[in-house]
PDB file of C-alpha atoms and ligand atoms in Angstrom:
ATOM      1  CA  UNK A 156    -206.791-115.745  12.854  1.00 53.00           C
ATOM      2  CA  UNK A 157    -205.254-112.223  13.239  1.00 50.00           C
ATOM      3  CA  UNK A 158    -201.820-112.635  11.681  1.00 54.00           C
ATOM      4  CA  UNK A 159    -199.841-114.913  14.117  1.00 75.00           C
ATOM      5  CA  UNK A 160    -202.055-113.772  17.049  1.00 88.00           C
ATOM      6  CA  UNK A 161    -205.158-115.369  18.158  1.00 94.00           C
ATOM      7  CA  UNK A 162    -208.060-113.539  20.106  1.00 97.00           C
ATOM      8  CA  UNK A 163    -210.698-115.621  21.929  1.00 98.00           C
ATOM      9  CA  UNK A 164    -213.449-114.607  24.045  1.00 98.00           C
ATOM     10  CA  UNK A 165    -214.876-116.851  26.734  1.00 98.00           C
ATOM     11  CA  UNK A 166    -218.591-116.101  27.301  1.00 98.00           C
ATOM     12  CA  UNK A 167    -220.961-117.723  29.738  1.00 98.00           C
ATOM     13  CA  UNK A 168    -223.031-117.113  33.078  1.00 98.00           C
ATOM     14  CA  UNK A 169    -221.329-116.639  36.399  1.00 97.00           C
ATOM     15  CA  UNK A 170    -220.205-119.883  37.532  1.00 96.00           C
ATOM     16  CA  UNK A 171    -220.174-121.436  34.055  1.00 98.00           C
ATOM     17  CA  UNK A 172    -216.425-122.318  34.161  1.00 97.00           C
ATOM     18  CA  UNK A 173    -214.949-119.335  32.269  1.00 97.00           C
ATOM     19  CA  UNK A 174    -212.084-118.941  34.691  1.00 96.00           C
ATOM     20  CA  UNK A 175    -211.388-122.568  35.228  1.00 95.00           C
ATOM     21  CA  UNK A 176    -211.324-123.374  31.407  1.00 97.00           C
ATOM     22  CA  UNK A 177    -209.699-120.330  30.217  1.00 97.00           C
ATOM     23  CA  UNK A 178    -206.714-120.593  32.395  1.00 95.00           C
ATOM     24  CA  UNK A 179    -206.245-124.173  31.182  1.00 94.00           C
ATOM     25  CA  UNK A 180    -206.883-123.343  27.492  1.00 94.00           C
ATOM     26  CA  UNK A 181    -204.510-120.284  27.526  1.00 96.00           C
ATOM     27  CA  UNK A 182    -201.755-122.571  29.036  1.00 93.00           C
ATOM     28  CA  UNK A 183    -202.421-125.110  26.354  1.00 91.00           C
ATOM     29  CA  UNK A 184    -202.477-122.666  23.297  1.00 91.00           C
ATOM     30  CA  UNK A 185    -199.739-120.437  25.024  1.00 94.00           C
ATOM     31  CA  UNK A 186    -201.933-117.338  25.018  1.00 96.00           C
ATOM     32  CA  UNK A 187    -202.208-114.585  27.700  1.00 97.00           C
ATOM     33  CA  UNK A 188    -205.343-114.998  29.976  1.00 97.00           C
ATOM     34  CA  UNK A 189    -207.100-111.571  30.815  1.00 98.00           C
ATOM     35  CA  UNK A 190    -209.835-112.087  33.368  1.00 98.00           C
ATOM     36  CA  UNK A 191    -211.534-108.660  34.061  1.00 98.00           C
ATOM     37  CA  UNK A 192    -212.971-109.944  37.454  1.00 96.00           C
ATOM     38  CA  UNK A 193    -209.499-111.043  38.597  1.00 94.00           C
ATOM     39  CA  UNK A 194    -207.817-107.672  37.581  1.00 95.00           C
ATOM     40  CA  UNK A 195    -210.547-105.790  39.648  1.00 95.00           C
ATOM     41  CA  UNK A 196    -210.045-108.129  42.545  1.00 93.00           C
ATOM     42  CA  UNK A 197    -206.133-107.694  42.250  1.00 91.00           C
ATOM     43  CA  UNK A 198    -206.672-104.119  42.330  1.00 92.00           C
ATOM     44  CA  UNK A 199    -208.453-104.155  45.808  1.00 88.00           C
ATOM     45  CA  UNK A 200    -205.347-104.040  47.724  1.00 86.00           C
ATOM     46  CA  UNK A 201    -204.492-100.591  46.032  1.00 88.00           C
ATOM     47  CA  UNK A 202    -205.702 -97.190  47.223  1.00 88.00           C
ATOM     48  CA  UNK A 203    -206.889 -96.038  43.897  1.00 91.00           C
ATOM     49  CA  UNK A 204    -210.103 -94.733  42.311  1.00 91.00           C
ATOM     50  CA  UNK A 205    -210.384 -97.822  40.186  1.00 91.00           C
ATOM     51  CA  UNK A 206    -210.231-100.225  43.123  1.00 93.00           C
ATOM     52  CA  UNK A 207    -212.787 -98.201  45.109  1.00 94.00           C
ATOM     53  CA  UNK A 208    -215.248 -98.207  42.041  1.00 94.00           C
ATOM     54  CA  UNK A 209    -214.710-101.840  41.219  1.00 95.00           C
ATOM     55  CA  UNK A 210    -215.477-102.845  44.950  1.00 95.00           C
ATOM     56  CA  UNK A 211    -218.638-100.872  45.062  1.00 96.00           C
ATOM     57  CA  UNK A 212    -220.090-102.470  41.926  1.00 97.00           C
ATOM     58  CA  UNK A 213    -218.919-105.957  42.554  1.00 96.00           C
ATOM     59  CA  UNK A 214    -220.265-106.150  46.031  1.00 95.00           C
ATOM     60  CA  UNK A 215    -223.631-105.339  44.551  1.00 96.00           C
ATOM     61  CA  UNK A 216    -223.169-107.730  41.748  1.00 97.00           C
ATOM     62  CA  UNK A 217    -223.492-105.140  39.116  1.00 98.00           C
ATOM     63  CA  UNK A 218    -221.227-104.239  36.117  1.00 98.00           C
ATOM     64  CA  UNK A 219    -218.277-101.906  36.921  1.00 97.00           C
ATOM     65  CA  UNK A 220    -218.820 -98.923  34.463  1.00 97.00           C
ATOM     66  CA  UNK A 221    -217.912 -99.306  30.982  1.00 97.00           C
ATOM     67  CA  UNK A 222    -215.315 -96.480  30.992  1.00 96.00           C
ATOM     68  CA  UNK A 223    -213.238 -97.910  33.728  1.00 95.00           C
ATOM     69  CA  UNK A 224    -213.395-101.526  32.414  1.00 97.00           C
ATOM     70  CA  UNK A 225    -212.602-100.779  28.698  1.00 97.00           C
ATOM     71  CA  UNK A 226    -209.681 -98.392  29.675  1.00 95.00           C
ATOM     72  CA  UNK A 227    -208.288-101.174  31.989  1.00 95.00           C
ATOM     73  CA  UNK A 228    -208.722-103.829  29.270  1.00 97.00           C
ATOM     74  CA  UNK A 229    -207.237-101.731  26.581  1.00 95.00           C
ATOM     75  CA  UNK A 230    -204.179-101.099  28.646  1.00 95.00           C
ATOM     76  CA  UNK A 231    -203.669-104.459  29.532  1.00 95.00           C
ATOM     77  CA  UNK A 232    -203.833-105.859  25.950  1.00 95.00           C
ATOM     78  CA  UNK A 233    -201.007-103.513  24.904  1.00 93.00           C
ATOM     79  CA  UNK A 234    -198.647-105.303  27.269  1.00 95.00           C
ATOM     80  CA  UNK A 235    -195.683-107.434  25.607  1.00 95.00           C
ATOM     81  CA  UNK A 236    -197.196-110.732  26.764  1.00 95.00           C
ATOM     82  CA  UNK A 237    -200.335-110.267  24.850  1.00 95.00           C
ATOM     83  CA  UNK A 238    -198.680-110.056  21.349  1.00 92.00           C
ATOM     84  CA  UNK A 239    -199.211-113.792  20.691  1.00 93.00           C
ATOM     85  CA  UNK A 240    -202.897-113.462  21.477  1.00 96.00           C
ATOM     86  CA  UNK A 241    -205.291-113.368  24.312  1.00 98.00           C
ATOM     87  CA  UNK A 242    -208.042-115.314  26.077  1.00 98.00           C
ATOM     88  CA  UNK A 243    -210.718-112.819  27.361  1.00 98.00           C
ATOM     89  CA  UNK A 244    -212.455-114.171  30.444  1.00 98.00           C
ATOM     90  CA  UNK A 245    -215.507-112.176  31.663  1.00 98.00           C
ATOM     91  CA  UNK A 246    -215.069-109.426  28.929  1.00 98.00           C
ATOM     92  CA  UNK A 247    -216.854-108.252  26.795  1.00 98.00           C
ATOM     93  CA  UNK A 248    -219.986-108.204  29.013  1.00 98.00           C
ATOM     94  CA  UNK A 249    -222.200-105.781  27.085  1.00 98.00           C
ATOM     95  CA  UNK A 250    -222.636-104.585  23.524  1.00 98.00           C
ATOM     96  CA  UNK A 251    -220.489-101.223  24.272  1.00 98.00           C
ATOM     97  CA  UNK A 252    -217.624-103.442  25.648  1.00 98.00           C
ATOM     98  CA  UNK A 253    -217.814-105.872  22.474  1.00 98.00           C
ATOM     99  CA  UNK A 254    -217.716-103.025  20.233  1.00 98.00           C
ATOM    100  CA  UNK A 255    -214.865-101.213  21.990  1.00 98.00           C
ATOM    101  CA  UNK A 256    -212.759-104.555  21.671  1.00 98.00           C
ATOM    102  CA  UNK A 257    -213.759-104.793  17.893  1.00 97.00           C
ATOM    103  CA  UNK A 258    -212.615-101.190  17.396  1.00 97.00           C
ATOM    104  CA  UNK A 259    -209.316-101.606  19.317  1.00 95.00           C
ATOM    105  CA  UNK A 260    -208.336-104.877  17.468  1.00 95.00           C
ATOM    106  CA  UNK A 261    -209.370-103.485  14.073  1.00 95.00           C
ATOM    107  CA  UNK A 262    -207.047-100.610  14.726  1.00 92.00           C
ATOM    108  CA  UNK A 263    -204.132-102.885  14.799  1.00 90.00           C
ATOM    109  CA  UNK A 264    -205.325-105.153  11.948  1.00 91.00           C
ATOM    110  CA  UNK A 265    -206.711-107.729  14.208  1.00 93.00           C
ATOM    111  CA  UNK A 266    -210.046-109.250  15.147  1.00 95.00           C
ATOM    112  CA  UNK A 267    -211.791-111.651  17.829  1.00 97.00           C
ATOM    113  CA  UNK A 268    -211.181-114.964  16.142  1.00 96.00           C
ATOM    114  CA  UNK A 269    -213.668-117.198  18.080  1.00 97.00           C
ATOM    115  CA  UNK A 270    -216.132-116.860  20.913  1.00 98.00           C
ATOM    116  CA  UNK A 271    -216.351-119.926  23.158  1.00 98.00           C
ATOM    117  CA  UNK A 272    -219.840-119.879  24.682  1.00 98.00           C
ATOM    118  CA  UNK A 273    -219.808-122.283  27.746  1.00 98.00           C
ATOM    119  CA  UNK A 274    -223.541-123.332  28.341  1.00 98.00           C
ATOM    120  CA  UNK A 275    -224.637-124.508  31.816  1.00 97.00           C
ATOM    121  CA  UNK A 276    -228.167-125.023  33.350  1.00 97.00           C
ATOM    122  CA  UNK A 277    -229.026-122.263  36.138  1.00 94.00           C
ATOM    123  CA  UNK A 278    -229.381-125.235  38.526  1.00 94.00           C
ATOM    124  CA  UNK A 279    -225.620-126.077  38.042  1.00 95.00           C
ATOM    125  CA  UNK A 280    -224.452-122.574  38.192  1.00 95.00           C
ATOM    126  CA  UNK A 281    -225.865-122.126  41.743  1.00 93.00           C
ATOM    127  CA  UNK A 282    -224.359-125.504  42.889  1.00 93.00           C
ATOM    128  CA  UNK A 283    -220.980-124.176  41.353  1.00 94.00           C
ATOM    129  CA  UNK A 284    -221.034-120.901  42.942  1.00 94.00           C
ATOM    130  CA  UNK A 285    -222.191-121.906  46.438  1.00 91.00           C
ATOM    131  CA  UNK A 286    -219.248-124.438  46.608  1.00 93.00           C
ATOM    132  CA  UNK A 287    -216.449-122.243  45.042  1.00 94.00           C
ATOM    133  CA  UNK A 288    -213.306-121.461  46.773  1.00 96.00           C
ATOM    134  CA  UNK A 289    -210.554-119.307  45.158  1.00 95.00           C
ATOM    135  CA  UNK A 290    -206.704-118.956  45.781  1.00 95.00           C
ATOM    136  CA  UNK A 291    -206.102-115.410  47.265  1.00 93.00           C
ATOM    137  CA  UNK A 292    -202.700-115.401  45.440  1.00 92.00           C
ATOM    138  CA  UNK A 293    -203.070-117.112  42.005  1.00 92.00           C
ATOM    139  CA  UNK A 294    -206.814-116.926  41.656  1.00 91.00           C
ATOM    140  CA  UNK A 295    -207.164-120.724  40.833  1.00 93.00           C
ATOM    141  CA  UNK A 296    -210.832-121.663  41.528  1.00 93.00           C
ATOM    142  CA  UNK A 297    -211.653-124.842  43.527  1.00 95.00           C
ATOM    143  CA  UNK A 298    -214.965-126.411  44.431  1.00 94.00           C
ATOM    144  CA  UNK A 299    -215.545-128.221  47.604  1.00 93.00           C
ATOM    145  CA  UNK A 300    -217.224-131.055  46.164  1.00 91.00           C
ATOM    146  CA  UNK A 301    -216.296-131.284  42.329  1.00 89.00           C
ATOM    147  CA  UNK A 302    -212.597-130.117  42.538  1.00 91.00           C
ATOM    148  CA  UNK A 303    -211.477-129.880  46.189  1.00 95.00           C
ATOM    149  CA  UNK A 304    -207.725-128.851  46.899  1.00 97.00           C
ATOM    150  CA  UNK A 305    -205.506-131.616  48.202  1.00 97.00           C
ATOM    151  CA  UNK A 306    -205.155-129.753  51.410  1.00 97.00           C
ATOM    152  CA  UNK A 307    -208.104-128.102  52.871  1.00 96.00           C
ATOM    153  CA  UNK A 308    -207.900-124.282  52.701  1.00 97.00           C
ATOM    154  CA  UNK A 309    -204.711-124.303  50.491  1.00 98.00           C
ATOM    155  CA  UNK A 310    -204.032-123.995  46.955  1.00 98.00           C
ATOM    156  CA  UNK A 311    -202.467-126.941  45.137  1.00 97.00           C
ATOM    157  CA  UNK A 312    -200.623-124.763  42.711  1.00 95.00           C
ATOM    158  CA  UNK A 313    -199.019-122.143  44.922  1.00 97.00           C
ATOM    159  CA  UNK A 314    -199.867-122.967  48.509  1.00 97.00           C
ATOM    160  CA  UNK A 315    -201.787-119.716  48.774  1.00 97.00           C
ATOM    161  CA  UNK A 316    -204.793-119.275  51.293  1.00 97.00           C
ATOM    162  CA  UNK A 317    -208.404-120.231  49.787  1.00 97.00           C
ATOM    163  CA  UNK A 318    -211.362-117.915  50.302  1.00 96.00           C
ATOM    164  CA  UNK A 319    -214.973-117.621  49.430  1.00 95.00           C
ATOM    165  CA  UNK A 320    -215.735-114.477  47.144  1.00 93.00           C
ATOM    166  CA  UNK A 321    -218.074-111.788  48.831  1.00 92.00           C
ATOM    167  CA  UNK A 322    -220.105-111.714  45.789  1.00 94.00           C
ATOM    168  CA  UNK A 323    -220.931-115.537  45.957  1.00 94.00           C
ATOM    169  CA  UNK A 324    -223.732-115.003  48.575  1.00 93.00           C
ATOM    170  CA  UNK A 325    -227.211-116.180  47.476  1.00 91.00           C
ATOM    171  CA  UNK A 326    -228.463-112.669  47.210  1.00 93.00           C
ATOM    172  CA  UNK A 327    -225.517-111.287  44.961  1.00 95.00           C
ATOM    173  CA  UNK A 328    -225.404-114.446  42.899  1.00 95.00           C
ATOM    174  CA  UNK A 329    -229.050-113.751  41.930  1.00 94.00           C
ATOM    175  CA  UNK A 330    -228.301-110.251  40.924  1.00 97.00           C
ATOM    176  CA  UNK A 331    -225.228-111.253  38.887  1.00 97.00           C
ATOM    177  CA  UNK A 332    -227.377-113.727  36.981  1.00 97.00           C
ATOM    178  CA  UNK A 333    -230.064-111.269  36.393  1.00 97.00           C
ATOM    179  CA  UNK A 334    -227.363-108.748  35.142  1.00 98.00           C
ATOM    180  CA  UNK A 335    -225.818-111.580  32.966  1.00 98.00           C
ATOM    181  CA  UNK A 336    -229.322-112.384  31.428  1.00 97.00           C
ATOM    182  CA  UNK A 337    -230.197-108.626  30.819  1.00 98.00           C
ATOM    183  CA  UNK A 338    -226.756-107.275  29.674  1.00 97.00           C
ATOM    184  CA  UNK A 339    -224.388-110.171  28.562  1.00 98.00           C
ATOM    185  CA  UNK A 340    -226.603-112.779  27.053  1.00 97.00           C
ATOM    186  CA  UNK A 341    -227.214-110.570  23.991  1.00 98.00           C
ATOM    187  CA  UNK A 342    -223.634-111.072  23.028  1.00 98.00           C
ATOM    188  CA  UNK A 343    -224.387-114.640  22.104  1.00 98.00           C
ATOM    189  CA  UNK A 344    -226.378-113.265  19.028  1.00 98.00           C
ATOM    190  CA  UNK A 345    -223.904-110.689  18.492  1.00 98.00           C
ATOM    191  CA  UNK A 346    -221.173-113.039  17.918  1.00 98.00           C
ATOM    192  CA  UNK A 347    -223.181-115.807  16.334  1.00 98.00           C
ATOM    193  CA  UNK A 348    -224.321-113.224  13.520  1.00 98.00           C
ATOM    194  CA  UNK A 349    -220.629-112.390  12.897  1.00 96.00           C
ATOM    195  CA  UNK A 350    -219.834-116.380  12.609  1.00 95.00           C
ATOM    196  CA  UNK A 351    -217.601-116.334  15.645  1.00 96.00           C
ATOM    197  CA  UNK A 352    -219.657-118.412  18.058  1.00 97.00           C
ATOM    198  CA  UNK A 353    -218.591-121.773  19.355  1.00 97.00           C
ATOM    199  CA  UNK A 354    -221.348-123.260  21.658  1.00 98.00           C
ATOM    200  CA  UNK A 355    -219.728-125.794  24.186  1.00 98.00           C
ATOM    201  CA  UNK A 356    -221.769-127.827  26.464  1.00 98.00           C
ATOM    202  CA  UNK A 357    -220.342-126.888  29.868  1.00 98.00           C
ATOM    203  CA  UNK A 358    -221.598-129.742  32.127  1.00 97.00           C
ATOM    204  CA  UNK A 359    -219.498-132.673  32.743  1.00 95.00           C
ATOM    205  CA  UNK A 360    -216.204-132.797  34.667  1.00 94.00           C
ATOM    206  CA  UNK A 361    -213.728-130.118  34.268  1.00 93.00           C
ATOM    207  CA  UNK A 362    -211.604-132.390  32.045  1.00 95.00           C
ATOM    208  CA  UNK A 363    -214.314-133.299  29.747  1.00 97.00           C
ATOM    209  CA  UNK A 364    -215.343-129.676  29.261  1.00 97.00           C
ATOM    210  CA  UNK A 365    -211.739-128.642  28.735  1.00 96.00           C
ATOM    211  CA  UNK A 366    -211.214-131.253  25.993  1.00 95.00           C
ATOM    212  CA  UNK A 367    -214.475-130.163  24.284  1.00 97.00           C
ATOM    213  CA  UNK A 368    -213.326-126.633  24.090  1.00 97.00           C
ATOM    214  CA  UNK A 369    -209.813-127.344  22.686  1.00 95.00           C
ATOM    215  CA  UNK A 370    -211.067-129.870  20.200  1.00 95.00           C
ATOM    216  CA  UNK A 371    -213.661-127.453  19.006  1.00 95.00           C
ATOM    217  CA  UNK A 372    -211.171-124.670  18.644  1.00 94.00           C
ATOM    218  CA  UNK A 373    -208.629-126.753  16.944  1.00 91.00           C
ATOM    219  CA  UNK A 374    -211.235-128.009  14.295  1.00 93.00           C
ATOM    220  CA  UNK A 375    -212.390-124.336  13.889  1.00 90.00           C
ATOM    221  CA  UNK A 376    -208.677-123.102  13.393  1.00 86.00           C
ATOM    222  CA  UNK A 377    -208.063-126.102  11.109  1.00 88.00           C
ATOM    223  CA  UNK A 378    -211.162-125.223   8.938  1.00 84.00           C
ATOM    224  CA  UNK A 379    -210.165-121.407   8.810  1.00 78.00           C
ATOM    225  CA  UNK A 380    -206.564-122.186   7.904  1.00 67.00           C
TER     226      UNK A 380
HETATM  227  P1  LIG B 613    -216.060-112.224  37.362  1.00 73.93           P
HETATM  228  O1  LIG B 613    -215.023-112.638  38.291  1.00 73.93           O
HETATM  229  O2  LIG B 613    -215.807-112.332  35.976  1.00 73.93           O
HETATM  230  O3  LIG B 613    -217.276-113.291  37.740  1.00 73.93           O
HETATM  231  P2  LIG B 613    -218.383-114.115  36.784  1.00 73.93           P
HETATM  232  O4  LIG B 613    -218.458-113.656  35.385  1.00 73.93           O
HETATM  233  O5  LIG B 613    -219.632-113.793  37.542  1.00 73.93           O
HETATM  234  O6  LIG B 613    -217.907-115.467  36.724  1.00 73.93           O
HETATM  235  P3  LIG B 613    -217.336-116.339  37.787  1.00 73.93           P
HETATM  236  O7  LIG B 613    -215.871-116.027  38.009  1.00 73.93           O
HETATM  237  O8  LIG B 613    -218.158-116.295  38.929  1.00 73.93           O
HETATM  238  O9  LIG B 613    -217.467-117.856  37.144  1.00 73.93           O
HETATM  239  P4  LIG B 613    -216.722-118.475  36.090  1.00 73.93           P
HETATM  240  O10 LIG B 613    -217.633-118.698  34.791  1.00 73.93           O
HETATM  241  O11 LIG B 613    -215.162-118.000  35.859  1.00 73.93           O
HETATM  242  O12 LIG B 613    -216.542-120.060  36.715  1.00 73.93           O
HETATM  243  P5  LIG B 613    -215.469-120.543  37.582  1.00 73.93           P
HETATM  244  O13 LIG B 613    -214.344-121.209  36.527  1.00 73.93           O
HETATM  245  O14 LIG B 613    -214.843-119.793  38.744  1.00 73.93           O
HETATM  246  O15 LIG B 613    -216.767-110.869  37.676  1.00 73.93           O
HETATM  247  C1  LIG B 613    -217.162-110.516  38.968  1.00 73.93           C
HETATM  248  C2  LIG B 613    -217.649-109.124  39.109  1.00 73.93           C
HETATM  249  O16 LIG B 613    -216.540-108.338  38.577  1.00 73.93           O
HETATM  250  C3  LIG B 613    -218.862-108.837  38.171  1.00 73.93           C
HETATM  251  O17 LIG B 613    -219.996-109.197  38.907  1.00 73.93           O
HETATM  252  C4  LIG B 613    -218.641-107.328  37.868  1.00 73.93           C
HETATM  253  O18 LIG B 613    -218.993-106.653  39.044  1.00 73.93           O
HETATM  254  C5  LIG B 613    -217.158-107.259  37.578  1.00 73.93           C
HETATM  255  N1  LIG B 613    -216.792-107.370  36.187  1.00 73.93           N
HETATM  256  C6  LIG B 613    -216.026-108.334  35.815  1.00 73.93           C
HETATM  257  N2  LIG B 613    -215.796-108.125  34.396  1.00 73.93           N
HETATM  258  C7  LIG B 613    -216.489-107.262  34.128  1.00 73.93           C
HETATM  259  C8  LIG B 613    -216.716-106.347  32.895  1.00 73.93           C
HETATM  260  N3  LIG B 613    -216.234-106.894  31.757  1.00 73.93           N
HETATM  261  N4  LIG B 613    -217.703-105.317  32.947  1.00 73.93           N
HETATM  262  C9  LIG B 613    -217.896-104.855  34.059  1.00 73.93           C
HETATM  263  N5  LIG B 613    -217.897-105.547  35.274  1.00 73.93           N
HETATM  264  C10 LIG B 613    -217.000-106.650  35.328  1.00 73.93           C
HETATM  265  O19 LIG B 613    -216.118-121.996  38.256  1.00 73.93           O
HETATM  266  C11 LIG B 613    -217.152-121.728  39.079  1.00 73.93           C
HETATM  267  C12 LIG B 613    -217.026-122.937  40.152  1.00 73.93           C
HETATM  268  O20 LIG B 613    -217.439-124.239  39.551  1.00 73.93           O
HETATM  269  C13 LIG B 613    -215.583-123.252  40.775  1.00 73.93           C
HETATM  270  O21 LIG B 613    -215.802-123.675  42.123  1.00 73.93           O
HETATM  271  C14 LIG B 613    -215.134-124.253  39.686  1.00 73.93           C
HETATM  272  O22 LIG B 613    -214.108-125.151  40.518  1.00 73.93           O
HETATM  273  C15 LIG B 613    -216.450-125.197  39.472  1.00 73.93           C
HETATM  274  N6  LIG B 613    -216.480-125.659  38.061  1.00 73.93           N
HETATM  275  C16 LIG B 613    -215.940-125.205  37.077  1.00 73.93           C
HETATM  276  N7  LIG B 613    -216.061-126.019  36.100  1.00 73.93           N
HETATM  277  C17 LIG B 613    -216.711-127.141  36.464  1.00 73.93           C
HETATM  278  C18 LIG B 613    -217.076-128.388  35.877  1.00 73.93           C
HETATM  279  N8  LIG B 613    -216.950-128.656  34.650  1.00 73.93           N
HETATM  280  N9  LIG B 613    -217.807-129.398  36.815  1.00 73.93           N
HETATM  281  C19 LIG B 613    -217.785-129.071  38.105  1.00 73.93           C
HETATM  282  N10 LIG B 613    -217.590-127.929  38.725  1.00 73.93           N
HETATM  283  C20 LIG B 613    -216.931-126.932  37.986  1.00 73.93           C
END
């Protein structure tokens, strides 16, 4: 651990459950939750260059350029709510982003403590993404079969309107998976070589996967003191 702060990366393919689990674990461990996809989607209502660029790449299922993404994350982690530690969800997504994060944390005498890699089969990923609905207000994800909201079309947590993401179409999902395998999957080895990788089976109910993640993290932190 980096002094009193904890920095955890959630890694996995699109639809693996990073957002679902990162929100729960951040709440349980009292950490800030930084989801780059949510930050880009949140920026869409603003008339800025970042919003335009993010929209352009997200609609194609490609990564938003590193300069934009890295700068956005580094600004976000300097906010006061991140002092106790952070769960990164969807960042880093390639080697350049991983190195930039390492460098930024090292500059403050901190480090990425653990990387939770949520492993899910491709067949399951496709089922999860095609049935996903998201709250427009608080970003909570639902699934029309696996975790439906109590009231159709409304978020259980805040009552916000649920919508389907524009990049959850069959074609864009295929592209996102391709980008994941060509650019992001190499981070599994990057973090394994540094002794940080914690592989967690991502199939099973949301509660089962969540308990596996929390237990593995607690064991790891107990081991490393
Ligand atoms: P982003 O928003 O990060 O999307 P992603 O990585 O493709 O991941 P998803 O949000 O699709 O899936 P998830 O793993 O969070 O799964 P979820 O919990 O929702 O990125 C979108 C785009 O933004 C990128 O394509 C890129 O353009 C850009 N971007 C983002 N970060 C970037 C970066 N660092 N650099 C450059 N560009 C970047 O779960 C999925 C569904 O499954 C939900 O319906 C959920 O209810 C359900 N579910 C979850 N767990 C379970 C379970 N155990 N059992 C059954 N159903 C489950």
